[in-house]
mmCIF file of N, CA and C in Angstrom:
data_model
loop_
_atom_site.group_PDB
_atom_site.id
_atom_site.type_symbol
_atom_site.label_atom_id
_atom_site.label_comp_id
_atom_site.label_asym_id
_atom_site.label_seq_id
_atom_site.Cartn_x
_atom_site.Cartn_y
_atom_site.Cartn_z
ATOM 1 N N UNK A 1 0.821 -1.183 0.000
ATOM 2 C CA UNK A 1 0.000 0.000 0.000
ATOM 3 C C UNK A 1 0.864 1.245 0.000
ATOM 4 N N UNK A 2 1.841 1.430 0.905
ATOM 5 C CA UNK A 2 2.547 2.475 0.944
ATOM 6 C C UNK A 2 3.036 2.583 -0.643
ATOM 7 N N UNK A 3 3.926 1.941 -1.397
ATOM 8 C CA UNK A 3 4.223 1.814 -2.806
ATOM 9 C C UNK A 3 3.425 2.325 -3.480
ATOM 10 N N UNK A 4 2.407 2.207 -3.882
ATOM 11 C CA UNK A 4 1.280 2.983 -4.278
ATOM 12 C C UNK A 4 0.776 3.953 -3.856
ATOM 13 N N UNK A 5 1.003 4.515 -2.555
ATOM 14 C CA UNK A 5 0.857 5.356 -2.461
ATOM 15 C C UNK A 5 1.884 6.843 -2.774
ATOM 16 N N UNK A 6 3.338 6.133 -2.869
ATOM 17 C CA UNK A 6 4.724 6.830 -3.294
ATOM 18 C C UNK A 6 3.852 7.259 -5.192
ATOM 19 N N UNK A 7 3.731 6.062 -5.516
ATOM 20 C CA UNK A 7 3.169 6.425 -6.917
ATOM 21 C C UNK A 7 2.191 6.698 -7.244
ATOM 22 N N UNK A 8 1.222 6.999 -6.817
ATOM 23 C CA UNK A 8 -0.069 8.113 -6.556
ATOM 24 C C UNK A 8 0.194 9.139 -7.090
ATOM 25 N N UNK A 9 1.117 10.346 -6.143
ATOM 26 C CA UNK A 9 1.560 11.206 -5.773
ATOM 27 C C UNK A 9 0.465 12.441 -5.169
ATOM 28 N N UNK A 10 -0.658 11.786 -5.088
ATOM 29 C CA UNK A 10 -2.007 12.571 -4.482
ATOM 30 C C UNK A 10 -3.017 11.327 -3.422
ATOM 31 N N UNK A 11 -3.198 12.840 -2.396
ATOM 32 C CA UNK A 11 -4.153 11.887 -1.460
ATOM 33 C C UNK A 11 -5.503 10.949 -2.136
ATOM 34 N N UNK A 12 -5.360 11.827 -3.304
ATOM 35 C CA UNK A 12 -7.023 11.811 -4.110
ATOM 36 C C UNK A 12 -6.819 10.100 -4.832
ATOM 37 N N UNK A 13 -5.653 10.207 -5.062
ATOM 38 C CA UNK A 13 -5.479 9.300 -6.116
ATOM 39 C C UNK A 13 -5.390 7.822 -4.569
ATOM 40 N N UNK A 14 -4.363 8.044 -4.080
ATOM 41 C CA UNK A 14 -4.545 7.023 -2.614
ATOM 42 C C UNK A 14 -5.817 6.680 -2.315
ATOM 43 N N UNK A 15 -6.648 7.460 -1.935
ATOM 44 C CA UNK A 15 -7.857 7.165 -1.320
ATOM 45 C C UNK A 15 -8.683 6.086 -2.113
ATOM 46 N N UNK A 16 -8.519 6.561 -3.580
ATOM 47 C CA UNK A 16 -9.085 5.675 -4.271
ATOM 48 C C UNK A 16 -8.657 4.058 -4.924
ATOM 49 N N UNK A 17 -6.878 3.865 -4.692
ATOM 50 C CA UNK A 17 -6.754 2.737 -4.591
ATOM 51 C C UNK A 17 -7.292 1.968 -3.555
ATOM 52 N N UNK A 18 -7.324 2.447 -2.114
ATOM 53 C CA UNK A 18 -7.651 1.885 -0.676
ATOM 54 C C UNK A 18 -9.214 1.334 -1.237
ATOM 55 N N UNK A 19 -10.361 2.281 -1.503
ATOM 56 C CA UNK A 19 -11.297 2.223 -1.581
ATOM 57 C C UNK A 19 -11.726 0.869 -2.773
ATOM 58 N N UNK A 20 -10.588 0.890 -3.888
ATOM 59 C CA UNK A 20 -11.146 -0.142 -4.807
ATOM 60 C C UNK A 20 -10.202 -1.290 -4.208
ATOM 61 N N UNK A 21 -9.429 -1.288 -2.867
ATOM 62 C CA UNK A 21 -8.695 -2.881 -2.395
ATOM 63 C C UNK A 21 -9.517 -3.042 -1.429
ATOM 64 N N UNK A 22 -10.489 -2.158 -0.897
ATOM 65 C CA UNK A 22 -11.200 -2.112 0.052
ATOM 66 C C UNK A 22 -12.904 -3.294 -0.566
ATOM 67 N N UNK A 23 -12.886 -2.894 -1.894
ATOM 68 C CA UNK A 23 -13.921 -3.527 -2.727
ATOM 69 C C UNK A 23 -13.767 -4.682 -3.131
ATOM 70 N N UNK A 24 -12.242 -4.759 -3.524
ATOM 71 C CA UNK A 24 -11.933 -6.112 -3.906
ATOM 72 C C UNK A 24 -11.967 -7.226 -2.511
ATOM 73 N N UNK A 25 -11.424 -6.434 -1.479
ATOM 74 C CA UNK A 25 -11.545 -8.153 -0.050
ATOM 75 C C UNK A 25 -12.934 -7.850 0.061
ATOM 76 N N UNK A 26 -14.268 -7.038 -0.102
ATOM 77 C CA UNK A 26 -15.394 -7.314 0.081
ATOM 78 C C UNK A 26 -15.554 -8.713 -0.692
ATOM 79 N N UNK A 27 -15.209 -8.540 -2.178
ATOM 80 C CA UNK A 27 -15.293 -9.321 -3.068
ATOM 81 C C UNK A 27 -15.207 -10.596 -2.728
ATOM 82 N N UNK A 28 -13.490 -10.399 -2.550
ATOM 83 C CA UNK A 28 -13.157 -11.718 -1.986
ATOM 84 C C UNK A 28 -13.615 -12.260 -0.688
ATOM 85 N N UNK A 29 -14.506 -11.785 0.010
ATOM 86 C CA UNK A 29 -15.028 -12.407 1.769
ATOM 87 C C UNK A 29 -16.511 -12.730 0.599
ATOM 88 N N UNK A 30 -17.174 -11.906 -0.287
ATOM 89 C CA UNK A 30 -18.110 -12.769 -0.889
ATOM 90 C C UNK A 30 -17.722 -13.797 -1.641
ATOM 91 N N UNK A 31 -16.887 -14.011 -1.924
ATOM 92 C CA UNK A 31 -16.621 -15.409 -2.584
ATOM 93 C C UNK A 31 -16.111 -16.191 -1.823
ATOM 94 N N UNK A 32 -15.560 -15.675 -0.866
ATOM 95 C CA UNK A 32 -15.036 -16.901 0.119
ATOM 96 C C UNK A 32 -16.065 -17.593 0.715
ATOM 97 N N UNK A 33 -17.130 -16.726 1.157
ATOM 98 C CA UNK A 33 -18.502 -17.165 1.779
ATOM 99 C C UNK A 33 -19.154 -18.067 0.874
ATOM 100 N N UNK A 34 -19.223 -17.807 -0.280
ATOM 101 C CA UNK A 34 -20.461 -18.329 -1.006
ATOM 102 C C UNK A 34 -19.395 -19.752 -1.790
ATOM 103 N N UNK A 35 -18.228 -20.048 -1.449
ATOM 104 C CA UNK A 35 -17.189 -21.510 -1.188
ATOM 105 C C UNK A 35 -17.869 -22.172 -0.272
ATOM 106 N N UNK A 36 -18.002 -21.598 0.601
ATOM 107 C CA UNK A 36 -17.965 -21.957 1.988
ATOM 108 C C UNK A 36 -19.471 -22.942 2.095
ATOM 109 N N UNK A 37 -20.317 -21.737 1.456
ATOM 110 C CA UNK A 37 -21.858 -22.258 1.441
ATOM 111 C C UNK A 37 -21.868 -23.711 0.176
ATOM 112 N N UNK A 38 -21.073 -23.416 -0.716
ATOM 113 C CA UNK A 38 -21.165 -24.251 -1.870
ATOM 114 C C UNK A 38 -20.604 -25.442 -1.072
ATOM 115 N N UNK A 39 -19.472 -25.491 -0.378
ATOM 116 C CA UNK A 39 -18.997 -27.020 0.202
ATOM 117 C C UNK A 39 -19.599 -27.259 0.911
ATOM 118 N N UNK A 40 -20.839 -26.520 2.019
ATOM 119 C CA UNK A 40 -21.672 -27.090 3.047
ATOM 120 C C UNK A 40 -22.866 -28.167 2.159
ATOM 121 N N UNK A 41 -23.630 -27.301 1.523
ATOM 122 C CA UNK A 41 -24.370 -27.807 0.685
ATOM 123 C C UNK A 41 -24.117 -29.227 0.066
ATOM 124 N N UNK A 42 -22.829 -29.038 -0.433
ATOM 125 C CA UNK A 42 -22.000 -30.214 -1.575
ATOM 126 C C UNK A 42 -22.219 -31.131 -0.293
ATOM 127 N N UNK A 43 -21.594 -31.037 0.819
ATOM 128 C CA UNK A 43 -21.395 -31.922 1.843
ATOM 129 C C UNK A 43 -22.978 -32.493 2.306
ATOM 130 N N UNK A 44 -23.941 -31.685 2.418
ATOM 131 C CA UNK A 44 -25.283 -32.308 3.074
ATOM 132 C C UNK A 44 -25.610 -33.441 1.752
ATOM 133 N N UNK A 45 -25.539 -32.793 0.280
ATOM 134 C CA UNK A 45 -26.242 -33.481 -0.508
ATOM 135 C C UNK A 45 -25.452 -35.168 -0.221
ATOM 136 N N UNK A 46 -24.213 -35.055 -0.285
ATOM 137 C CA UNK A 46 -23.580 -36.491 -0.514
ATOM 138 C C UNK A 46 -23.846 -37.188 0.542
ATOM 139 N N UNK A 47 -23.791 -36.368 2.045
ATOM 140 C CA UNK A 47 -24.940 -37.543 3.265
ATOM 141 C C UNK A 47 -25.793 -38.089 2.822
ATOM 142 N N UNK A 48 -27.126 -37.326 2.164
ATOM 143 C CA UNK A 48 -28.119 -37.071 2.016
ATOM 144 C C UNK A 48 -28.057 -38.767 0.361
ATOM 145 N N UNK A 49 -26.925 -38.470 -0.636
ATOM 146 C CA UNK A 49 -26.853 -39.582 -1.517
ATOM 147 C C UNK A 49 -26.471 -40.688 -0.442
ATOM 148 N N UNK A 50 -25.443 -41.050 0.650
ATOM 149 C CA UNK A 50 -24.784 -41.636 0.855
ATOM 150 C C UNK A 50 -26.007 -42.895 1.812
ATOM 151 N N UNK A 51 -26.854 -41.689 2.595
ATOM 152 C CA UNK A 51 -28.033 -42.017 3.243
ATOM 153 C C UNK A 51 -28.980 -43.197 2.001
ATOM 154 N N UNK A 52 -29.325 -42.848 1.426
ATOM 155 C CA UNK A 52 -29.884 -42.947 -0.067
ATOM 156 C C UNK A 52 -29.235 -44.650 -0.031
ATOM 157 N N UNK A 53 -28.279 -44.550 -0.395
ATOM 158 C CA UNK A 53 -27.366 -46.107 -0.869
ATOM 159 C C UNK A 53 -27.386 -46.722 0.153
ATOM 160 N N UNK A 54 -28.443 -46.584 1.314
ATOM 161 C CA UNK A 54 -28.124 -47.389 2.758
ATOM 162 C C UNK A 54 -29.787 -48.361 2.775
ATOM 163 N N UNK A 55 -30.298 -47.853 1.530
ATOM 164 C CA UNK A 55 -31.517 -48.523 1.845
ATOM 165 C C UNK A 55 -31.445 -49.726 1.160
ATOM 166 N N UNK A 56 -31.466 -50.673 1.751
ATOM 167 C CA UNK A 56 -31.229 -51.912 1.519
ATOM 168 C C UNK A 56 -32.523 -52.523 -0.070
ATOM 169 N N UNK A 57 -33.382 -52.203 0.141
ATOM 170 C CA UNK A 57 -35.096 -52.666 -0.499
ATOM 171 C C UNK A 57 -34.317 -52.353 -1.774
ATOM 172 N N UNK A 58 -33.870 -50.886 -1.952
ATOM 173 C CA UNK A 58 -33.672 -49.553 -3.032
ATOM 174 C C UNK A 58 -32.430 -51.131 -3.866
ATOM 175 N N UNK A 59 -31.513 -50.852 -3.198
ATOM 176 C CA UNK A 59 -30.121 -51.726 -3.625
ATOM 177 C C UNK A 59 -30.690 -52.970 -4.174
ATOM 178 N N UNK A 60 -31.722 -53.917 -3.611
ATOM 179 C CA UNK A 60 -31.924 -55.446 -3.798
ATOM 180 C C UNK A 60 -32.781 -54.578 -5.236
ATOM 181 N N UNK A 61 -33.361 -53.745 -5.429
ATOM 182 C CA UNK A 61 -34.570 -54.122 -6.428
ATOM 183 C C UNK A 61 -33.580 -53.102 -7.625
ATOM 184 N N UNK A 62 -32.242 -52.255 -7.217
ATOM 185 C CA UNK A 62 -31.758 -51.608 -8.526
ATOM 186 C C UNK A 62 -30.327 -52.957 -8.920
ATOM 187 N N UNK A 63 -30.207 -54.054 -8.180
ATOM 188 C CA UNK A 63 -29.774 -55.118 -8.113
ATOM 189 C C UNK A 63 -28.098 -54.526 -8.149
ATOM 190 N N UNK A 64 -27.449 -53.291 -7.516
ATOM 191 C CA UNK A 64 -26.101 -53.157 -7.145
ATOM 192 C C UNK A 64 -25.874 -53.175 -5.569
ATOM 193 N N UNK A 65 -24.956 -53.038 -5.300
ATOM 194 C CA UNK A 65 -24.332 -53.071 -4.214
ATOM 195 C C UNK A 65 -24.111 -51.391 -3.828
ATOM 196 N N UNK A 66 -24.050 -51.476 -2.310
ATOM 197 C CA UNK A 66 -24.337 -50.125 -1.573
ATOM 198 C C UNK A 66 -22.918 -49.376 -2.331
ATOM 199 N N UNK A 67 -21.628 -50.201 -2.170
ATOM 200 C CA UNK A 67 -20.441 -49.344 -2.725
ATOM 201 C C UNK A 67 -20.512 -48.544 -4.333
ATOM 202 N N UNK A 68 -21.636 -49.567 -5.135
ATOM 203 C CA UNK A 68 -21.596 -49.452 -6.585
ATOM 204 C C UNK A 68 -22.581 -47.926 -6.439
ATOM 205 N N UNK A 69 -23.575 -47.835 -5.443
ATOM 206 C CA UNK A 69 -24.629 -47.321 -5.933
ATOM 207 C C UNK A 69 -23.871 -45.626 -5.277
ATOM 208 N N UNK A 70 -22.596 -45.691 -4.068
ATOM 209 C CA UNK A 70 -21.979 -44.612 -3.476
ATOM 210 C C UNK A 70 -21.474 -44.344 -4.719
ATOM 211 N N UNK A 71 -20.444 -45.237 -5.563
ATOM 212 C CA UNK A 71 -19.723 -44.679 -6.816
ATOM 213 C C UNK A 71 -20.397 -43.906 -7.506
ATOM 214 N N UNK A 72 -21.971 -44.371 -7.915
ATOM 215 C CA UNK A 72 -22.870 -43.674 -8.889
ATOM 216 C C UNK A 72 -23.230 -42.336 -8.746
ATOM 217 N N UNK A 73 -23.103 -42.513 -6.979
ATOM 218 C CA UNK A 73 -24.105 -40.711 -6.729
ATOM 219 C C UNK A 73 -23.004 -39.795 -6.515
ATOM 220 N N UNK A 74 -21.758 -40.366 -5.995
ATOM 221 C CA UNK A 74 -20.569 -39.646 -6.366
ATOM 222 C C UNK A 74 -20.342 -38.983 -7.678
ATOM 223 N N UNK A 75 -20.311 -40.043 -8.270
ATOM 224 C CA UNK A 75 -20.155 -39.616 -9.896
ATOM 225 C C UNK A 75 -21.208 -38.401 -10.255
ATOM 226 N N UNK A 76 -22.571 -38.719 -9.970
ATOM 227 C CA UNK A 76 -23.709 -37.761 -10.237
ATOM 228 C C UNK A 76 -23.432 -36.273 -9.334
ATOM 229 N N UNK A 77 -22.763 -36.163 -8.382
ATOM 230 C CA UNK A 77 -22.436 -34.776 -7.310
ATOM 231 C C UNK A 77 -21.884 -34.264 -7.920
ATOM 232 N N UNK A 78 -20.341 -35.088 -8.330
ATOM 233 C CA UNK A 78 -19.254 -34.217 -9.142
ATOM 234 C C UNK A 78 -19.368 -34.139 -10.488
ATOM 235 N N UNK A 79 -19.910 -34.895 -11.530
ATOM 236 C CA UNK A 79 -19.908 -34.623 -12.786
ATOM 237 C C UNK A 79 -21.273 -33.548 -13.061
ATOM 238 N N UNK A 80 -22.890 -33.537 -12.592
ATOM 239 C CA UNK A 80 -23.555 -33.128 -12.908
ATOM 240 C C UNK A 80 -24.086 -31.545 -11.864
ATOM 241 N N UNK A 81 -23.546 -32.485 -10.298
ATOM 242 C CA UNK A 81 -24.840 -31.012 -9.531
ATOM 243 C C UNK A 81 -23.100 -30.221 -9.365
ATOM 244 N N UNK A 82 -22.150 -30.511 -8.927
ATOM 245 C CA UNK A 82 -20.744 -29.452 -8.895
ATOM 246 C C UNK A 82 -20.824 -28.605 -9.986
ATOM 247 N N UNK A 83 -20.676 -28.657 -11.456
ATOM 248 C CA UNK A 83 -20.241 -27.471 -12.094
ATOM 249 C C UNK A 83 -21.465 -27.015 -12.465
ATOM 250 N N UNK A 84 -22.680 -27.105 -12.107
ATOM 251 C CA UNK A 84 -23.669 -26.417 -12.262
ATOM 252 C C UNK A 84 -24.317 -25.917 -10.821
ATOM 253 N N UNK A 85 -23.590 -25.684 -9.589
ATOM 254 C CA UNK A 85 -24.278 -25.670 -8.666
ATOM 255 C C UNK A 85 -24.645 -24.019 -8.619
ATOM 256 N N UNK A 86 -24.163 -23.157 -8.889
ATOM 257 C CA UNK A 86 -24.327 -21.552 -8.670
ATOM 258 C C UNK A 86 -25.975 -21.520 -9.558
ATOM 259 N N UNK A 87 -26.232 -22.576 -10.852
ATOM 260 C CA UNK A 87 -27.453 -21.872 -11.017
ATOM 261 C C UNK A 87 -28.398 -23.346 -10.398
ATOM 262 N N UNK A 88 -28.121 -24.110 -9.866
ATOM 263 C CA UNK A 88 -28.950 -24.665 -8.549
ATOM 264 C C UNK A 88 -29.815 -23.828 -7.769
ATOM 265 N N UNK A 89 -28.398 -23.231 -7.408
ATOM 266 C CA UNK A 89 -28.978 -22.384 -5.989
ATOM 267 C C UNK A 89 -29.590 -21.164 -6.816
ATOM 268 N N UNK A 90 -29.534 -20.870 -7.538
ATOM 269 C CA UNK A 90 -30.462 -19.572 -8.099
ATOM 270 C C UNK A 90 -31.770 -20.441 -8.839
ATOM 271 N N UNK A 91 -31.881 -20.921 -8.727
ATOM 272 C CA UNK A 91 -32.923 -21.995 -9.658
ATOM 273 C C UNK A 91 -34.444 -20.820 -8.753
ATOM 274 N N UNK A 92 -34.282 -20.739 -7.745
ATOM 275 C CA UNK A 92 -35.591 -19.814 -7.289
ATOM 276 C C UNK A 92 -36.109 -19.118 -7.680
ATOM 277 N N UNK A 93 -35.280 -18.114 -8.550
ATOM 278 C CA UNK A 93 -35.401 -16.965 -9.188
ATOM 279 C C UNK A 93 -35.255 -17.146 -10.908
ATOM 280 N N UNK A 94 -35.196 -18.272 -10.993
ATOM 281 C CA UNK A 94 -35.408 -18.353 -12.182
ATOM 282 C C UNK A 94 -37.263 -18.898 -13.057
ATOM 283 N N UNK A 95 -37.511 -18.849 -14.197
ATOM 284 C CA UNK A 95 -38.490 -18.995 -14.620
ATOM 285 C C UNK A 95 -38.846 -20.259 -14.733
ATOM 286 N N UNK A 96 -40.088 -20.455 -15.105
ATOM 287 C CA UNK A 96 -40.694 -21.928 -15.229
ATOM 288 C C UNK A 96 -39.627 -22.840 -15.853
ATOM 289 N N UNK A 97 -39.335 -22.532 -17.644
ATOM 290 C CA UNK A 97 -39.149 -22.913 -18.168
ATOM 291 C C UNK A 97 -37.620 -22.536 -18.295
ATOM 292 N N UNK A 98 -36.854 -22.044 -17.768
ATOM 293 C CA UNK A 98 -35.223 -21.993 -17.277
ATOM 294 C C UNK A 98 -35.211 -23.316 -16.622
ATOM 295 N N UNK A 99 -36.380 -23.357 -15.174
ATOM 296 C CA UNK A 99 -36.256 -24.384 -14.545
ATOM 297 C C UNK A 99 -36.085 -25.622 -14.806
ATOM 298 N N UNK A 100 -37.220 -25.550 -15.534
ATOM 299 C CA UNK A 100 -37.390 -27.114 -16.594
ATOM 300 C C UNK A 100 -36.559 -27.542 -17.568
ATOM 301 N N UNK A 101 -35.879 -26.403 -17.930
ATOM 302 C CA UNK A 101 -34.419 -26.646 -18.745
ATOM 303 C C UNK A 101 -33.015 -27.356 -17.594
ATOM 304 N N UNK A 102 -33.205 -26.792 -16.315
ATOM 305 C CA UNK A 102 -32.545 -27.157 -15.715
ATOM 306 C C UNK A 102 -32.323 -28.095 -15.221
ATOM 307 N N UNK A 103 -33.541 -28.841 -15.165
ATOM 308 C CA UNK A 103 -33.855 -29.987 -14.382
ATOM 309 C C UNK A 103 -33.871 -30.870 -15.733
ATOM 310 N N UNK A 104 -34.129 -30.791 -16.649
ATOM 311 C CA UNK A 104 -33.459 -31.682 -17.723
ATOM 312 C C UNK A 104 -32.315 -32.029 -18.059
ATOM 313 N N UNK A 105 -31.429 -30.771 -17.991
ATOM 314 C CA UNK A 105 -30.083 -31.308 -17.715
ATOM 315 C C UNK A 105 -29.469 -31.781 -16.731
ATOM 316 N N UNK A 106 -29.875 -31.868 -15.245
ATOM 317 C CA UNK A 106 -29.447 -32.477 -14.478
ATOM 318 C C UNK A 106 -30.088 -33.715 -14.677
ATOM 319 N N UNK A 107 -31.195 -33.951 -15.292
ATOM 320 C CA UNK A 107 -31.600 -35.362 -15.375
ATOM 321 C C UNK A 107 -30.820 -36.100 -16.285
ATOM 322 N N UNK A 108 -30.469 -35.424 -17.428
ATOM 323 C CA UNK A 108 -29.906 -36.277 -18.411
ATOM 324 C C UNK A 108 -28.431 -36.676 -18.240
ATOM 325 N N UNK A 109 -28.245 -35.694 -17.724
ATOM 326 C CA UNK A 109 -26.373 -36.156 -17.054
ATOM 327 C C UNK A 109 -26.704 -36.924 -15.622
ATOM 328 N N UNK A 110 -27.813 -36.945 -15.174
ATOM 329 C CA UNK A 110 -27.841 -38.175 -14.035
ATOM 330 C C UNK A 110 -27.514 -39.597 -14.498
ATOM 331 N N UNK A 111 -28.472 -39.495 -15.771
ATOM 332 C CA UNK A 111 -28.637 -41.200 -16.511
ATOM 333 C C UNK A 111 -27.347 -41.100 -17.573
ATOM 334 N N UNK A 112 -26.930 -40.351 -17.469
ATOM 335 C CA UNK A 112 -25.744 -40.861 -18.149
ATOM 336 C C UNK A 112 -24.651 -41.486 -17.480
ATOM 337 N N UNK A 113 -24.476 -40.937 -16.032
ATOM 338 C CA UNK A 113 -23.691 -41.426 -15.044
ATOM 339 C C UNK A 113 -24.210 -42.483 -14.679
ATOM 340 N N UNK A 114 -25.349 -42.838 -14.304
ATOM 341 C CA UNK A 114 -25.880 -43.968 -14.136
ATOM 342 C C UNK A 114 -25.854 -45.143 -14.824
ATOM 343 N N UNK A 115 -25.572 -45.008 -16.240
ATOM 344 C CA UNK A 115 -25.423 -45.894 -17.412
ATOM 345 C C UNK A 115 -24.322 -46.018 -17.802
ATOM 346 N N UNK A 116 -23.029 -45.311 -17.427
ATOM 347 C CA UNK A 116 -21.894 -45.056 -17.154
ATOM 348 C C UNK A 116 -21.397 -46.710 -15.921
ATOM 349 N N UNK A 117 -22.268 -46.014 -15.152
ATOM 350 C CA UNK A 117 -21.866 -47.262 -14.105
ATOM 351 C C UNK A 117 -22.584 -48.388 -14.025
ATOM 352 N N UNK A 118 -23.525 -48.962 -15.269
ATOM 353 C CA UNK A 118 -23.915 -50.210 -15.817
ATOM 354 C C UNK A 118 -25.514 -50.091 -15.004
ATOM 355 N N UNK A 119 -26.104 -48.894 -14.522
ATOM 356 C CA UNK A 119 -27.358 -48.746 -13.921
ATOM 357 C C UNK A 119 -27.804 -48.127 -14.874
ATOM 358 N N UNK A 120 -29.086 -48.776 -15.237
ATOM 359 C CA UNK A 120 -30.338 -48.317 -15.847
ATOM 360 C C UNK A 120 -31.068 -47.353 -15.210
ATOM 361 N N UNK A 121 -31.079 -46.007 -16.059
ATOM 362 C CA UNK A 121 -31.330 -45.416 -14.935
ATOM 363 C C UNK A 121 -33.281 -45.687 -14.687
ATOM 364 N N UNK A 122 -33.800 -45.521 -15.432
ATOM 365 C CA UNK A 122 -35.245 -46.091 -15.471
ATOM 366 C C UNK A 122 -35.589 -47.534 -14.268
ATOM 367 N N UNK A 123 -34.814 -47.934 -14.620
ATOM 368 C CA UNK A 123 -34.504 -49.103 -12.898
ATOM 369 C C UNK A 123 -34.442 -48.323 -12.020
ATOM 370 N N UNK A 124 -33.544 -47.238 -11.771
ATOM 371 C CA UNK A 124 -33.305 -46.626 -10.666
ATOM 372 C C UNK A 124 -34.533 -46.278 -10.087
ATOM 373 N N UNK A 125 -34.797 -45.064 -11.042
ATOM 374 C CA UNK A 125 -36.370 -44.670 -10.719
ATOM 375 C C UNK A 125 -37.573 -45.071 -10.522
ATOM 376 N N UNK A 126 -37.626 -46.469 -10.683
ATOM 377 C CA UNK A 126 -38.611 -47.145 -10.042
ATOM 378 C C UNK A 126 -38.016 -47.677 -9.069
ATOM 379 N N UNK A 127 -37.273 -48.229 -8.860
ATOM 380 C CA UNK A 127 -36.699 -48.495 -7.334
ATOM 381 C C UNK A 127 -36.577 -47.604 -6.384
ATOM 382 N N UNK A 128 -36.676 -46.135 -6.811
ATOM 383 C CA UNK A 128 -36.405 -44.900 -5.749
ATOM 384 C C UNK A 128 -37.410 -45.399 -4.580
ATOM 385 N N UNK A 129 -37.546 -44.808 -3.158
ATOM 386 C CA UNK A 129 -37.947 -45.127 -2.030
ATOM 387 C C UNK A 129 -39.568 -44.081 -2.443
ATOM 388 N N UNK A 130 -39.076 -42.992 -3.151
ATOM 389 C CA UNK A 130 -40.144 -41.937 -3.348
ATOM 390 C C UNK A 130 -41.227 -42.544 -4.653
ATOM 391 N N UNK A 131 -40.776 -43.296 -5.374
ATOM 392 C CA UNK A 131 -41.548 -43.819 -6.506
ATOM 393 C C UNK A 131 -42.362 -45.223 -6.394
ATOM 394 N N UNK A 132 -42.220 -45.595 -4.540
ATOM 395 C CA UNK A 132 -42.854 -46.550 -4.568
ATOM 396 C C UNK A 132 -44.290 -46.301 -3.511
#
């Protein structure tokens, strides 16, 4: 800061670097936060899958094993809901049909991971706990 301020050579001009490094760590404490929120989230959902692969009924009738079905929803966290999670979480504010765009693509990169890891995904979904 001082350095810049030698090359300034005005208070006017100082004040206003402070003020735009002053904007930028706002910046950066909002992005650090909204990391922060993104790995909490990331973290509930994969309980929340991991919970999921514990139901025994779900496993006997999608005919894998609890480890196969952790690989799958792994695969589905990081390949499909991770690099799309910022418009997840805005999905509220978005329109009907944004939505429905959205939720198509997370569906279709679900069953691809799913078919990826030798699960049908149409099996899946009738085996879900919610589809029965």
């Amino acid at each position: 800061m001082k350095l810049l301020g030698l090359f300034a050579g005005t208070a006017l001009m100082a004040m206003s670097v402070t003020a735009q490094a002053e904007d930028k760590a706002a910046e950066g404490a909002k992005a650090q936060q909204a990391a922060g929120m993104e790995a909490m989230m990331m973290q509930m959902m994969k309980q929340q899958m991991a919970k999921a692969c514990e139901d025994k009924e779900m496993l006997s009738c999608m005919e894998v094993t609890q480890a196969e079905c952790n690989e799958m929803m792994d695969g589905v966290l990081n390949q499909c809901m991770a690099p799309n999670f910022s418009q997840l979480m805005a999905a509220q504010g978005m329109s009907q049909e944004e939505r429905d765009a959205l939720n198509a693509e997370m569906e279709n990169c679900a069953n691809g991971v799913s078919e990826k890891h030798g699960i049908d995904p149409e099996k899946a979904k009738s085996c879900s706990p919610n589809q029965q």
